Short mmCIF file of C-alpha atoms in Angstrom, two decimals:
data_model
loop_
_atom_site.label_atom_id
_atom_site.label_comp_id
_atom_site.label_asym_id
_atom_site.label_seq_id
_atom_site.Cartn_x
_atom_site.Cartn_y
_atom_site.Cartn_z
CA UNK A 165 -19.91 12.96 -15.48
CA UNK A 166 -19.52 13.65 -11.58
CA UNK A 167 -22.66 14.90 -10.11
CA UNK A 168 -22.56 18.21 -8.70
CA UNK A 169 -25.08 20.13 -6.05
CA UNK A 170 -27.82 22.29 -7.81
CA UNK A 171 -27.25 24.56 -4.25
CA UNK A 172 -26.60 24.33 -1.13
CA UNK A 173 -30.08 23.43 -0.45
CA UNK A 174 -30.07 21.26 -3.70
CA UNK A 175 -29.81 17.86 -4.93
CA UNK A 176 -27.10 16.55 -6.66
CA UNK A 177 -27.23 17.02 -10.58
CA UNK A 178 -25.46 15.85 -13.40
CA UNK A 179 -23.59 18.96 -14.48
CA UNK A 180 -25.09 18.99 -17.88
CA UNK A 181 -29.00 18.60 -18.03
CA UNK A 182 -31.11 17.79 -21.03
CA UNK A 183 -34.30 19.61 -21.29
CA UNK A 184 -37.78 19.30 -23.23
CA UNK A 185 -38.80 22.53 -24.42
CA UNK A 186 -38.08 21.72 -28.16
CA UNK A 187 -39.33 18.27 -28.62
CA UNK A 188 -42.44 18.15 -30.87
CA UNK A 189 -45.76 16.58 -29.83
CA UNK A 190 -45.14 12.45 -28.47
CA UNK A 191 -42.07 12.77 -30.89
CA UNK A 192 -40.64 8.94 -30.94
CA UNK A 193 -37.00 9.56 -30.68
CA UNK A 194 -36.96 10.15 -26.24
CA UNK A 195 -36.25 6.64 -26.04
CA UNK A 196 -32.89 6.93 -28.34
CA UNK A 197 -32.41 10.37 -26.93
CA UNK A 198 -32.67 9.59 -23.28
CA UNK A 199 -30.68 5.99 -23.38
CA UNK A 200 -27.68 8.63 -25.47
CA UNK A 201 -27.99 11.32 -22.30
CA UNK A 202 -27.77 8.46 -19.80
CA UNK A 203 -24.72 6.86 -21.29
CA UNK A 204 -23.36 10.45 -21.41
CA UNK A 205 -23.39 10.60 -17.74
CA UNK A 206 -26.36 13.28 -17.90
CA UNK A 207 -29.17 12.18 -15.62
CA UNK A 208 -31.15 14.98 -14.60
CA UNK A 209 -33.85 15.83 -16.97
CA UNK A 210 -36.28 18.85 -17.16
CA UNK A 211 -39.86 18.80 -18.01
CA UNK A 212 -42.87 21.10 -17.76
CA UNK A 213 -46.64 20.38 -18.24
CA UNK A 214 -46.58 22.34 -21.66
CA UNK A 215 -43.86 20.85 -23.60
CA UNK A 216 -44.35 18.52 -26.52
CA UNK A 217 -47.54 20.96 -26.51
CA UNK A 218 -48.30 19.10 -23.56
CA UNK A 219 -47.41 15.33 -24.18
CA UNK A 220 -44.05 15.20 -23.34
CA UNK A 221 -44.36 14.19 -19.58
CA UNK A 222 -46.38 11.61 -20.87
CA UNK A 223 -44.57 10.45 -23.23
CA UNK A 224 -41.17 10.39 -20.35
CA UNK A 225 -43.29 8.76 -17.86
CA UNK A 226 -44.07 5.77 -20.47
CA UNK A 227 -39.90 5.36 -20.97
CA UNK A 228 -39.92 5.13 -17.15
CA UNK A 229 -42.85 2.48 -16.81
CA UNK A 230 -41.07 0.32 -19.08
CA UNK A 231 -38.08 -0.39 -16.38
CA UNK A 232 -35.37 0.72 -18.82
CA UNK A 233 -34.58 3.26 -16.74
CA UNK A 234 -34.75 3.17 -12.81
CA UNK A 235 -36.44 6.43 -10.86
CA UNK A 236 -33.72 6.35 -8.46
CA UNK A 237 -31.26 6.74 -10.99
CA UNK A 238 -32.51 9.98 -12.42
CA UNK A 239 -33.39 13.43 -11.32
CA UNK A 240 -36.80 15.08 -12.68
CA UNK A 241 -37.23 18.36 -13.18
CA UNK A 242 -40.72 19.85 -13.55
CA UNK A 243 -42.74 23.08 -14.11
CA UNK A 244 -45.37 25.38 -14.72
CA UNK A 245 -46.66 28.77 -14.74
CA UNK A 246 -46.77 29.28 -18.82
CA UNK A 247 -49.90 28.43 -20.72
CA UNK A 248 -49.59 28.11 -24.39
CA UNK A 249 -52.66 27.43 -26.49
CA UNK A 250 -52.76 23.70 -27.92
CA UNK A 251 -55.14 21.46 -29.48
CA UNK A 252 -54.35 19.69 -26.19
CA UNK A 253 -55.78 22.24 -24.13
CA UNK A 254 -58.72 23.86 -25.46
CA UNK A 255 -59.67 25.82 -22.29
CA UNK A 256 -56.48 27.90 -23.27
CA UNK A 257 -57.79 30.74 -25.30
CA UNK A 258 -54.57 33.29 -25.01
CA UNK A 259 -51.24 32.74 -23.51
CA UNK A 260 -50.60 33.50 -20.13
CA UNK A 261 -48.99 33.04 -16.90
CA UNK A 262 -51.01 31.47 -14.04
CA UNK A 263 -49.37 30.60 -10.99
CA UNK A 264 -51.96 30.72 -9.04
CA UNK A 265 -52.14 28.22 -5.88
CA UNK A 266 -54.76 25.82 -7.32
CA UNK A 267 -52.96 25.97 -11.04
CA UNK A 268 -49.78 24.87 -9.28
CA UNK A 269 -51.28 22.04 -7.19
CA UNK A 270 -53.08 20.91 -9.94
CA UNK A 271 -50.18 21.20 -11.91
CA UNK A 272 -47.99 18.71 -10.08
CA UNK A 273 -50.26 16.09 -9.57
CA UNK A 274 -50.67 15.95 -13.37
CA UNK A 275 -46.87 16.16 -13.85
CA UNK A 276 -46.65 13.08 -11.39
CA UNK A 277 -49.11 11.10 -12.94
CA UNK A 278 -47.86 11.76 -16.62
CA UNK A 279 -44.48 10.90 -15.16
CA UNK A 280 -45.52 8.18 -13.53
CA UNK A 281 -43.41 8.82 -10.56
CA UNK A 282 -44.40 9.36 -7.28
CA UNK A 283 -42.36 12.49 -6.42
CA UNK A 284 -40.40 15.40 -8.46
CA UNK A 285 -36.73 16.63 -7.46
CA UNK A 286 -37.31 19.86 -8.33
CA UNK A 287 -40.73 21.61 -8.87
CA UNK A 288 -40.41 25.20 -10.36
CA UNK A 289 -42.59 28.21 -11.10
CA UNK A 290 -42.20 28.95 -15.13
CA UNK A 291 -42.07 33.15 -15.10
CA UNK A 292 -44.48 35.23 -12.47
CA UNK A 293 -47.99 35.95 -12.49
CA UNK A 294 -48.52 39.68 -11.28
CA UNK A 295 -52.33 38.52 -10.93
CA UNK A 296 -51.44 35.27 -8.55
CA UNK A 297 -51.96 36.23 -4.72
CA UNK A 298 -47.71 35.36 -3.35
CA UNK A 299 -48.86 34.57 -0.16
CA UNK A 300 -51.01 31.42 -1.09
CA UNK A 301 -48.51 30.42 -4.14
CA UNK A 302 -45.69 29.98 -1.22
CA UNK A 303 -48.42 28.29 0.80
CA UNK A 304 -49.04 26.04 -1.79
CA UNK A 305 -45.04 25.15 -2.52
CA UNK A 306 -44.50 24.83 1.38
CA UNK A 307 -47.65 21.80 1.35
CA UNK A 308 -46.33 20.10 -2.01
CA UNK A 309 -42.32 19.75 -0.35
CA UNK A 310 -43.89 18.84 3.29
CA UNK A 311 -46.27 16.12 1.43
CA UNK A 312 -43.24 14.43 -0.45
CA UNK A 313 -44.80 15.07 -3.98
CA UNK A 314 -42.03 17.85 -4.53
CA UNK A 315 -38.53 17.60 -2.96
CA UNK A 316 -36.80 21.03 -4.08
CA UNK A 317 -38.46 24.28 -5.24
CA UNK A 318 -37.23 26.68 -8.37
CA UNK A 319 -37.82 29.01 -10.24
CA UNK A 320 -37.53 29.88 -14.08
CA UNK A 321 -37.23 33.13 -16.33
CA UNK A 322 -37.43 34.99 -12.62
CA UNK A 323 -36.00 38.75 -12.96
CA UNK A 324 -34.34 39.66 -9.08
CA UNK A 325 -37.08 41.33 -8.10
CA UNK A 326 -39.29 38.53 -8.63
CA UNK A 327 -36.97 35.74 -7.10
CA UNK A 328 -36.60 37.98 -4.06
CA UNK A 329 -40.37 38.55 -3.73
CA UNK A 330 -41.35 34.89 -3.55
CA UNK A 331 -38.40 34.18 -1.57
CA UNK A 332 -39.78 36.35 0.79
CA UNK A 333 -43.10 34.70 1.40
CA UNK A 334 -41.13 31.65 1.45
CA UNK A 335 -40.14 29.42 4.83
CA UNK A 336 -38.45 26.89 2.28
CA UNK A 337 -35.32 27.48 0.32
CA UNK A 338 -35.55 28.23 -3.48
CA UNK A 339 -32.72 25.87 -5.11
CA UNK A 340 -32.94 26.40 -8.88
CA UNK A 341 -33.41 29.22 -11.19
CA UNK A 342 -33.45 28.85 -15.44
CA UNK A 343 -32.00 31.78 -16.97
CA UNK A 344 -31.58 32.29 -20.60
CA UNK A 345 -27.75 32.47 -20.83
CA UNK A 346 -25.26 31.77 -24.10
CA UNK A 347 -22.70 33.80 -25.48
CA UNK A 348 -25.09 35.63 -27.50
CA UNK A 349 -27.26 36.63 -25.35
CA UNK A 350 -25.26 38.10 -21.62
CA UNK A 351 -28.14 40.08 -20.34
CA UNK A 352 -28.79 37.83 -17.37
CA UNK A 353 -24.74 39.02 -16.62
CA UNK A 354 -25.68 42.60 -17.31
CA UNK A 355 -28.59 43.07 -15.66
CA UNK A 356 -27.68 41.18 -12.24
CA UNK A 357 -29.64 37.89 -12.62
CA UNK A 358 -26.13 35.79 -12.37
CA UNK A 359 -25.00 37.66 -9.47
CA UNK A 360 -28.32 36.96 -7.53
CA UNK A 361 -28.65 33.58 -7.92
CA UNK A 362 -24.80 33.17 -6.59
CA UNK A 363 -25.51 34.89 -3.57
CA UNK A 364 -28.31 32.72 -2.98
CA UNK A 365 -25.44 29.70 -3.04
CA UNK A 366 -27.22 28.51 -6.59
CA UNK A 367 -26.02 27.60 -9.79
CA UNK A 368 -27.04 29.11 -12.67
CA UNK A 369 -29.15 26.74 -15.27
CA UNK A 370 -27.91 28.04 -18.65
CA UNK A 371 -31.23 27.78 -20.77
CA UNK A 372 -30.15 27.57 -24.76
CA UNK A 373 -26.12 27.20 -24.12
CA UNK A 374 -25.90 27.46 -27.72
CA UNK A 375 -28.61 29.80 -28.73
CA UNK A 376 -30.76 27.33 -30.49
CA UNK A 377 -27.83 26.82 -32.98
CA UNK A 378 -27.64 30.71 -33.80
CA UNK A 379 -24.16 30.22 -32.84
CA UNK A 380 -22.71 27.69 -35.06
CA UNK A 381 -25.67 28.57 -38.43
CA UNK A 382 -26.76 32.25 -37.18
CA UNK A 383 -25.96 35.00 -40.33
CA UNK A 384 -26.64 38.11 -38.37
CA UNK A 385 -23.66 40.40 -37.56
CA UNK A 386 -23.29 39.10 -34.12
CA UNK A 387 -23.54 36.02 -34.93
CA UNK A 388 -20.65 35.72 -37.43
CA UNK A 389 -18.50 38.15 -35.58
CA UNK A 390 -18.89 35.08 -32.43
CA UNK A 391 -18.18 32.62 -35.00
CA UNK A 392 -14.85 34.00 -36.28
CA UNK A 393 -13.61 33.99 -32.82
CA UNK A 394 -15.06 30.63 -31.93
CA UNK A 395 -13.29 29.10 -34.96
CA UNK A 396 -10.21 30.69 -33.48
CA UNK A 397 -10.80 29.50 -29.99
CA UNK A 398 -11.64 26.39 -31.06
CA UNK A 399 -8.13 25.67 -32.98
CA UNK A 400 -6.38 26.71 -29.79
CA UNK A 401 -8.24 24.27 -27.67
CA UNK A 402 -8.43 21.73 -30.65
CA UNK A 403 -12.17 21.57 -30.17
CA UNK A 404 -14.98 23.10 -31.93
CA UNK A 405 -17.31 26.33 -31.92
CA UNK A 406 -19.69 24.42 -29.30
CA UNK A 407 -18.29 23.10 -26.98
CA UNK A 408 -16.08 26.26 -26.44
CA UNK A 409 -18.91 27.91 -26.34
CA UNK A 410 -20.48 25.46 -23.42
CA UNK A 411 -17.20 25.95 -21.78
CA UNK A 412 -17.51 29.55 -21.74
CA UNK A 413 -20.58 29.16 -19.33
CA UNK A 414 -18.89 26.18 -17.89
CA UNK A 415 -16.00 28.59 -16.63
CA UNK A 416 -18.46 30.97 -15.48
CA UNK A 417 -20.34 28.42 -12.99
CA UNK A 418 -23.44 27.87 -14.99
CA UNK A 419 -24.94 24.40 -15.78
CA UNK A 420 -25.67 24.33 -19.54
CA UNK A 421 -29.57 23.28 -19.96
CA UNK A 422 -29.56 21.08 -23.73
CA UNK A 423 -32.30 21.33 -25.81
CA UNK A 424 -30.98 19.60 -29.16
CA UNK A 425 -32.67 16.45 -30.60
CA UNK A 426 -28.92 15.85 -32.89
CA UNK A 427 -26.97 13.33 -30.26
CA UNK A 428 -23.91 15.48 -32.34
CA UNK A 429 -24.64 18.49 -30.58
CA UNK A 430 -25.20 16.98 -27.23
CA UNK A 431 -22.29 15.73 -27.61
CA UNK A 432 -20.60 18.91 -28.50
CA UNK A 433 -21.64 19.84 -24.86
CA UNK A 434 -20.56 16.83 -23.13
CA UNK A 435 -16.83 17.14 -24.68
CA UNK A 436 -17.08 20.74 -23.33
CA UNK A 437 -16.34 20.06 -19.91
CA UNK A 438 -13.19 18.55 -21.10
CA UNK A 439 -12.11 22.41 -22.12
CA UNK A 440 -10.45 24.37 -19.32
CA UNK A 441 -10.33 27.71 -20.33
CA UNK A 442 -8.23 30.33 -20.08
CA UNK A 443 -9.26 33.26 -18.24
CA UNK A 444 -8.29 35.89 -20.68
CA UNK A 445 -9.53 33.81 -23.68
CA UNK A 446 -13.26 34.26 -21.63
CA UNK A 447 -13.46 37.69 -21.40
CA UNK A 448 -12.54 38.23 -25.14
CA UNK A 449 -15.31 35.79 -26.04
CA UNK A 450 -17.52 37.89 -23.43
CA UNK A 451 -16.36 41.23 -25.70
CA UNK A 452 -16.34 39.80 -28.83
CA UNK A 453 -20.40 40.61 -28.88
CA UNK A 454 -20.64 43.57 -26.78
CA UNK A 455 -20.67 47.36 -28.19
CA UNK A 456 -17.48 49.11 -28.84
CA UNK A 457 -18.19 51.25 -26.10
CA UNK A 458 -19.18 48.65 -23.69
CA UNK A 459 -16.01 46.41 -24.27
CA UNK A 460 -13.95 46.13 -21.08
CA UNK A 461 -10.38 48.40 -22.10
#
């Protein structure tokens, strides 16, 4: 896969990126999963303190200490911002959002010594905290990129008004921002997220390109109505229902963020870059799940 710039401001990624927000707690299979991704030509991987319920950094930064895989060879995403109750963290007694300036410094230097790497490409803020004082959370991102620890800065799950709020407070540029994005789900296009994050010379990272298999198993409405005109799509481009789906987002610009465990499925998403699709044939998969009335004429 040739590596592409997150932004203008950005590293280089590859253009698919595997994520960890599904894997179970130290499940034994990043080793196989990992070693598949690299030979894939997908080297950018994204982490946060809470997945795994909280071991999955760990569990990463053991892979990397075992000299399988070189550091310089790979681009690490992490997070934080989202607190989930776990076993793992019994000072959790609710979930919340802290991204307080103290949470996030604390944050990192966890991340970088469960990694066991001395730096992250890109450290984001997972959703907003209304209660977190903006001023010292943008002091505390501007001292983690000057130290080294953190290279880039993003953002995740950010509505407009948030992304323009930190930006604001903000003498460094914000290079990433997660959106939930698959053909079943086209608020972020609706609503003005997409648009945003263009303007700001980003792409966008397409969380769940394939709607945590709704779109291939789902048996809602929507979901079936995709389907049948997937299944056509997918004769026309002698593919199948993924990976036209992936190329869907593909052809808009987005970066599809994987989240499978099944190396089938990943890939599904790998042979969708392969798909160039026609621009007509996006817009009726872009109507195919819209309202009657909200179906472009």
């Amino acid at each position: 896969m040739k590596k592409v710039y997150l932004s203008d401001a950005g590293p280089k990624v590859s253009p698919a990126i595997y994520g960890f927000w599904r894997w179970e707690k130290e499940d034994k299979k990043m080793d196989e999963i990992v070693h598949f991704c690299l030979d894939k030509g997908i080297n950018t991987f994204d982490h946060s303190d809470r997945y795994g319920e909280y071991t999955a950094e760990k569990t990463f930064g053991e892979l990397l200490a075992k000299k399988s895989i070189q550091r310089s060879d790979i681009v690490l995403f992490s997070k934080c911002g989202v607190n989930i109750p776990s076993p793992a963290r019994p000072d959790i007694r609710v979930a919340h959002v802290n991204t307080s300036a103290a949470h996030i410094t604390a944050s990192v230097e966890n991340s970088l010594r469960n990694l066991q790497t001395d730096y992250l490409d890109v450290f984001l803020l997972d959703q907003l905290d209304p209660l977190s004082d903006i001023e010292t959370t943008a002091l505390a991102l501007e001292k983690l990129k000057s130290s080294g620890k953190v290279k880039n800065i993003g953002v995740s799950n950010f509505s407009v008004y948030q992304h323009q709020l930190l930006v604001s407070f903000l003498n460094i540029p914000v290079v990433s921002n997660h959106i939930d994005l698959n053909l079943l789900n086209t608020s972020a296009l609706d609503n003005g997220i997409v648009d945003y994050i263009k303007q700001k010379y980003m792409r966008p990272l397409a969380v769940s390109p394939l709607a945590g298999g709704r779109i291939e198993h789902g048996t809602d409405e929507q979901a079936l109505k995709l389907r049948k005109k997937l299944n056509e799509m997918a004769t026309k481009y002698d593919s199948n229902i993924e990976s036209v789906a992936v190329a869907w987002l593909i052809k808009l610009g987005a970066l599809p963020l994987i989240g499978t465990l099944e190396e089938k499925r990943i890939q599904n998403i790998v042979d969708a870059f392969a798909i160039e699709m026609d621009h007509q044939d996006w817009y009726e998969l872009y109507n195919t799940t819209k309202p009657t009335q909200a179906v472009l004429d």
